[in-house]
Coordinates of C-alpha atoms in Angstrom, one line a residue:
X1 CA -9.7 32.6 -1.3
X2 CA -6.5 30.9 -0.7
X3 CA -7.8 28.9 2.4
X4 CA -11.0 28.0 -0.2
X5 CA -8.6 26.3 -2.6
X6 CA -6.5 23.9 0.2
X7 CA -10.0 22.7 1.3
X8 CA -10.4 19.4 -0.7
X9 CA -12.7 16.7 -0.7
X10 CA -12.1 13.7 2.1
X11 CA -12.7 11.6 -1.3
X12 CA -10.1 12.4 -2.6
X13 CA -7.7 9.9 -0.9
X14 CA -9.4 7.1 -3.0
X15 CA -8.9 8.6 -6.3
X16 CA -7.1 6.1 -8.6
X17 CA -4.9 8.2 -10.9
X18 CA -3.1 6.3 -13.7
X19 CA 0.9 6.4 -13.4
X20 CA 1.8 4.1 -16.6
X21 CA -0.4 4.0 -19.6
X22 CA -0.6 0.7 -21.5
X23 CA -3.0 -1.0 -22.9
X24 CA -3.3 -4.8 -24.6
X25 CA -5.2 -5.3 -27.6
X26 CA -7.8 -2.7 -26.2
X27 CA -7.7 -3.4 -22.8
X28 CA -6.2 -1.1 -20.3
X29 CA -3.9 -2.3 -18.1
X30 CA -2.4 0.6 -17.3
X31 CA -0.1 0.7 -14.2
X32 CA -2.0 2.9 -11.5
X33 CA -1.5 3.3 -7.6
X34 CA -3.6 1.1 -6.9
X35 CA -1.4 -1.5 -8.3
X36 CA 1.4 0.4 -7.1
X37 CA 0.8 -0.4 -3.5
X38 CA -0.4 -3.8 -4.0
X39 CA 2.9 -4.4 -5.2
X40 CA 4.9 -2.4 -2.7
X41 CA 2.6 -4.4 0.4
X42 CA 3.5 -7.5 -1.3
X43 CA 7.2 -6.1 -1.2
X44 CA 6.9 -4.7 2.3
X45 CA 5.5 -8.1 3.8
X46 CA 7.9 -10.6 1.6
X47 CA 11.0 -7.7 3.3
X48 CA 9.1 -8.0 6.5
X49 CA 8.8 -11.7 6.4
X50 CA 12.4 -12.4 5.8
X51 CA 13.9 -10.1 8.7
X52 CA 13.4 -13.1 10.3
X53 CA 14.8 -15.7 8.0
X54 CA 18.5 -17.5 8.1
X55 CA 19.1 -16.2 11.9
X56 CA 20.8 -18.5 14.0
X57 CA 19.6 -16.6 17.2
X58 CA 18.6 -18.9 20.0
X59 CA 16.6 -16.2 21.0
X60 CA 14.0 -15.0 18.6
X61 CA 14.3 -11.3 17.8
X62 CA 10.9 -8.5 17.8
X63 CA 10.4 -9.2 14.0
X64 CA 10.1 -13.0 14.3
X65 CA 8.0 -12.7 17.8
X66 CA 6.1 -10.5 15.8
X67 CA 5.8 -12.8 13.1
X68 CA 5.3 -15.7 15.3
X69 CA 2.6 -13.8 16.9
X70 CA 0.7 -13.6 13.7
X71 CA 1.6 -16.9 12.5
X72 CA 0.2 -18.3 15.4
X73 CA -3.4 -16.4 14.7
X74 CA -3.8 -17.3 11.7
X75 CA -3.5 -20.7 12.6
X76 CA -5.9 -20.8 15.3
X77 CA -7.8 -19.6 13.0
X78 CA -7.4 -22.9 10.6
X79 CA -7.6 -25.0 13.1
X80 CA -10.7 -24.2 14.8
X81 CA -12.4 -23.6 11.5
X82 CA -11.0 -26.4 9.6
X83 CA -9.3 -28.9 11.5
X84 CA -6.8 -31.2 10.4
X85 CA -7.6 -30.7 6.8
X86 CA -7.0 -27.4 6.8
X87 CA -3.1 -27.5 6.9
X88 CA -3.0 -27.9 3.1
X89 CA -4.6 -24.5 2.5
X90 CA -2.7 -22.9 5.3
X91 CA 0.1 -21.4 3.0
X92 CA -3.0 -20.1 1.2
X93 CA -4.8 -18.5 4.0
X94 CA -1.6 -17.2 5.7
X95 CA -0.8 -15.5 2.6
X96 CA -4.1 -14.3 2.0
X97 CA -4.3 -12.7 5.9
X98 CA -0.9 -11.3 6.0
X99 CA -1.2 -9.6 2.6
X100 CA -4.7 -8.1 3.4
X101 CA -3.2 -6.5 6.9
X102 CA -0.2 -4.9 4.9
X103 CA -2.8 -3.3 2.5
X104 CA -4.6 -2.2 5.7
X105 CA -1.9 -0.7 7.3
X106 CA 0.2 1.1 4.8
X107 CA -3.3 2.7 3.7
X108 CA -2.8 4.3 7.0
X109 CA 0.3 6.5 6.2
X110 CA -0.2 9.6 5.5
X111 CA -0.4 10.5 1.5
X112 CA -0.6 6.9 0.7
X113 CA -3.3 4.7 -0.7
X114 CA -5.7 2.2 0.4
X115 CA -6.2 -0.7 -2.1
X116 CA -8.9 -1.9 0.6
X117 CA -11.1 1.2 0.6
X118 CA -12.4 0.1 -3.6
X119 CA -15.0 -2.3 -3.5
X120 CA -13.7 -3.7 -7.5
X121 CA -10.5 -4.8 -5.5
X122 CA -12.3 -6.0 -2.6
X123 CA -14.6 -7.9 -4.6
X124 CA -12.3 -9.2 -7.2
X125 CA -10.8 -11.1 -4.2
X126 CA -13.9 -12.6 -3.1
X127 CA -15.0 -13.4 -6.2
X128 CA -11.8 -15.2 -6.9
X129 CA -12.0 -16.9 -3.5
X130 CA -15.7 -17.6 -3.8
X131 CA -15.2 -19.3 -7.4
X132 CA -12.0 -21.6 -5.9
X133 CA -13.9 -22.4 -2.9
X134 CA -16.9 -23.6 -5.3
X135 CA -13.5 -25.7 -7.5
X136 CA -12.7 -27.2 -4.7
X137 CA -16.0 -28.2 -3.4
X138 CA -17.0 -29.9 -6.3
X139 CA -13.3 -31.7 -7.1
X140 CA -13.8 -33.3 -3.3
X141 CA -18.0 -34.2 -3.6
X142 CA -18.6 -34.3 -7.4
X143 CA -22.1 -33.9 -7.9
X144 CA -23.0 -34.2 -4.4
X145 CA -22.2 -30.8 -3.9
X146 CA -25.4 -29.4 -5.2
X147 CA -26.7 -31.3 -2.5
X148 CA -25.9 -28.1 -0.3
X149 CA -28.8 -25.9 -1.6
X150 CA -31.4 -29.0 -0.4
X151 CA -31.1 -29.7 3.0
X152 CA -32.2 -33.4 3.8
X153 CA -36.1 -34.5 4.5
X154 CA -37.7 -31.3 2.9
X155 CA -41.5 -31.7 1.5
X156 CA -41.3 -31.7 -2.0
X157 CA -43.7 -28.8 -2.5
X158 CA -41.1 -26.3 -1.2
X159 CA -38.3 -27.8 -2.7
X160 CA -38.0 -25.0 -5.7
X161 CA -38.7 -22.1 -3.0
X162 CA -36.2 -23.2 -0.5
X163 CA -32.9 -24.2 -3.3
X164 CA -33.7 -20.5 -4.7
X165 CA -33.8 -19.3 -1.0
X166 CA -30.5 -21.2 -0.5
X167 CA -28.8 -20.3 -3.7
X168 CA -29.4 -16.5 -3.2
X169 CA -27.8 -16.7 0.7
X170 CA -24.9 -18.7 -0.7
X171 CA -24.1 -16.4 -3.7
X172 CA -24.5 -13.1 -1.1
X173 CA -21.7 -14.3 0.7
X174 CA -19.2 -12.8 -2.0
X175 CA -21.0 -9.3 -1.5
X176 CA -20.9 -9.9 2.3
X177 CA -17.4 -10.4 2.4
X178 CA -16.0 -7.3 -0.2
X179 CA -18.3 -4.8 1.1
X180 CA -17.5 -5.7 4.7
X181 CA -14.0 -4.9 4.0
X182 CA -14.6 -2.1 1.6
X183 CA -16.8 -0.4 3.8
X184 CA -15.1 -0.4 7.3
X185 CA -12.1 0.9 5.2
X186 CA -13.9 3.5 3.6
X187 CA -15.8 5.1 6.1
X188 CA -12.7 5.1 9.1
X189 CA -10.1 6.9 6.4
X190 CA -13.4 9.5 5.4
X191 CA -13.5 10.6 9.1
X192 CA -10.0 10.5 9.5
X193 CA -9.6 12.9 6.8
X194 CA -13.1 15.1 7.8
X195 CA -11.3 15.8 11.6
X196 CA -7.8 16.2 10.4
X197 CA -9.4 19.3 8.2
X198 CA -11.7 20.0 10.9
X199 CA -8.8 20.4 12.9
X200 CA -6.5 22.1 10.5
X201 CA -9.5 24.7 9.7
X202 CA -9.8 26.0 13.5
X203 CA -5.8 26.1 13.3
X204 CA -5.5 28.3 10.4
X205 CA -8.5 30.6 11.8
X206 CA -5.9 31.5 14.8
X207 CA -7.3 33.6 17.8
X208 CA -9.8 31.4 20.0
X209 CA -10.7 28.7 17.4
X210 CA -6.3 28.6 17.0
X211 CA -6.4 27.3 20.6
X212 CA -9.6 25.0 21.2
X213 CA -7.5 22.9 17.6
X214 CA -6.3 20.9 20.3
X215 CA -10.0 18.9 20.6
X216 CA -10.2 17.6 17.1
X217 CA -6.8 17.0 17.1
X218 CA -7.1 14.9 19.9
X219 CA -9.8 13.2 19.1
X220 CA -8.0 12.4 15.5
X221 CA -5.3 11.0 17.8
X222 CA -8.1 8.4 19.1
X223 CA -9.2 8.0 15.8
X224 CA -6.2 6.8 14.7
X225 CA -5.5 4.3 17.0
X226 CA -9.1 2.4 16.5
X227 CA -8.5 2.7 12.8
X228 CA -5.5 0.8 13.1
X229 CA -6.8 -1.8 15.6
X230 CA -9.5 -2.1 12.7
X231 CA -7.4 -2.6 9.7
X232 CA -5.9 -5.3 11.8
X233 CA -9.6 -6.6 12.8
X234 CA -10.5 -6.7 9.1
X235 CA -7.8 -8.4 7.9
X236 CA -8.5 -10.9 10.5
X237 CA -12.5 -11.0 9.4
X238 CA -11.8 -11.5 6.1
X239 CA -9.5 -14.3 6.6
X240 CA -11.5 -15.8 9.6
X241 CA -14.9 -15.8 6.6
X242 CA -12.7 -17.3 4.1
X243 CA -12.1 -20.3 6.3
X244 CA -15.6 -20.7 7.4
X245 CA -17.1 -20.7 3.9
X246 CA -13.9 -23.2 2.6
X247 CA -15.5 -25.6 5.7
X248 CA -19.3 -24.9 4.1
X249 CA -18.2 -26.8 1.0
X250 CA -15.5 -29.4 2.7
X251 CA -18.0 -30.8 5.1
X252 CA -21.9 -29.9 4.7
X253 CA -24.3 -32.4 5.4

């Protein structure tokens, strides 16, 4: 009965449990994890940031290597997708990169929480992303940014078939972009959490199952290696779409 009662759900991790009621003329805005470790990643990565800051090291130590190292991807990344005009949003798309992978990769301590892994998160940010991108878009083309939904020398009859065509594949990219996140998220920290109680199961059983623990739990081992390698890839993926879809509206022809 007592082994019943410590089997819990592998959903359970992504339960968002309210730590500060409050609410604003009847809207909650209550203070819950989730905004707990959005705060304490913004924390950890402003902390993580400034190891590096006000050294007068020749040499650069492992935190600003580190940081470097990152620095530099993200802009590669800017530079390949958007050239020279990309170093104005660069503060913008570092931010946005290095805040995602802290999100990512404190999700990945044990009894913490994933802000990544809820898709209202996920696709608050690409919303908000999506609907600057669109601001931005039209402050640099005017009206000639509608222009992007008709391509150039298209027959007239086809005209309403083809902007409705192109309007429904640029709006999808906001659902493309959250659900790609919120998904890889969800799924990796599901399994994680199936073979660690897999594993933990055939331990508390003892005798032969006690001893053949070691599979799962080596396998959970693996498991956690590729999850971080893909918290890292996601952050990366979301950043790397965000530039692409900044260059759509900058330069479209």
């Amino acid at each position: 009965m007592l082994s019943q009662n410590l089997i819990t759900s592998p959903l359970e991790q992504f339960e968002i449990v309210t730590l500060i009621p409050l609410t604003f003329f009847g809207l909650n805005i209550s203070v819950t994890n989730s905004v707990l470790f959005m705060i304490f990643a913004f924390l950890v990565a402003s902390f993580w940031i400034s190891l590096s800051f006000y050294k007068n090291n020749l040499i650069p130590n492992n935190w600003q290597l580190i940081k470097e190292m990152i620095y530099n991807i993200t802009a590669s990344i800017v530079q390949d997708n958007l050239g020279p005009k990309g170093e104005f949003y660069f503060p913008f798309i570092f931010t946005l990169h290095l805040f995602l992978l802290f999100c990512n990769l404190i999700g990945m301590i044990p009894y913490s929480f994933t802000v990544t892994s809820h898709i209202t998160f996920t696709f608050g940010l690409a919303l908000s992303i999506f609907v600057g991108i669109n601001i931005i878009g039209i402050q640099t083309h005017g009206f000639k940014f509608f222009a992007l939904f008709l391509p150039r020398g298209v027959p007239l009859p086809i005209v309403p078939l083809l902007i409705t065509i192109e309007f429904l594949s640029y709006i999808v990219k906001v659902f493309t972009l959250s659900i790609r996140l919120f998904a890889n998220m969800t799924s990796g920290h599901t399994l994680l959490k199936i073979i660690a109680g897999f594993a933990w199961t055939m331990l508390s059983a003892g005798g032969l199952l006690g001893v053949f623990h070691i599979i799962p739990l080596g396998l959970l081992l693996a498991l956690i290696g590729l999850e971080l390698a893909i918290a890292g890839l996601q952050a990366y993926v979301f950043t790397l779409l965000t530039c692409i879809y900044l260059n759509d509206v900058l330069e479209f022809h």
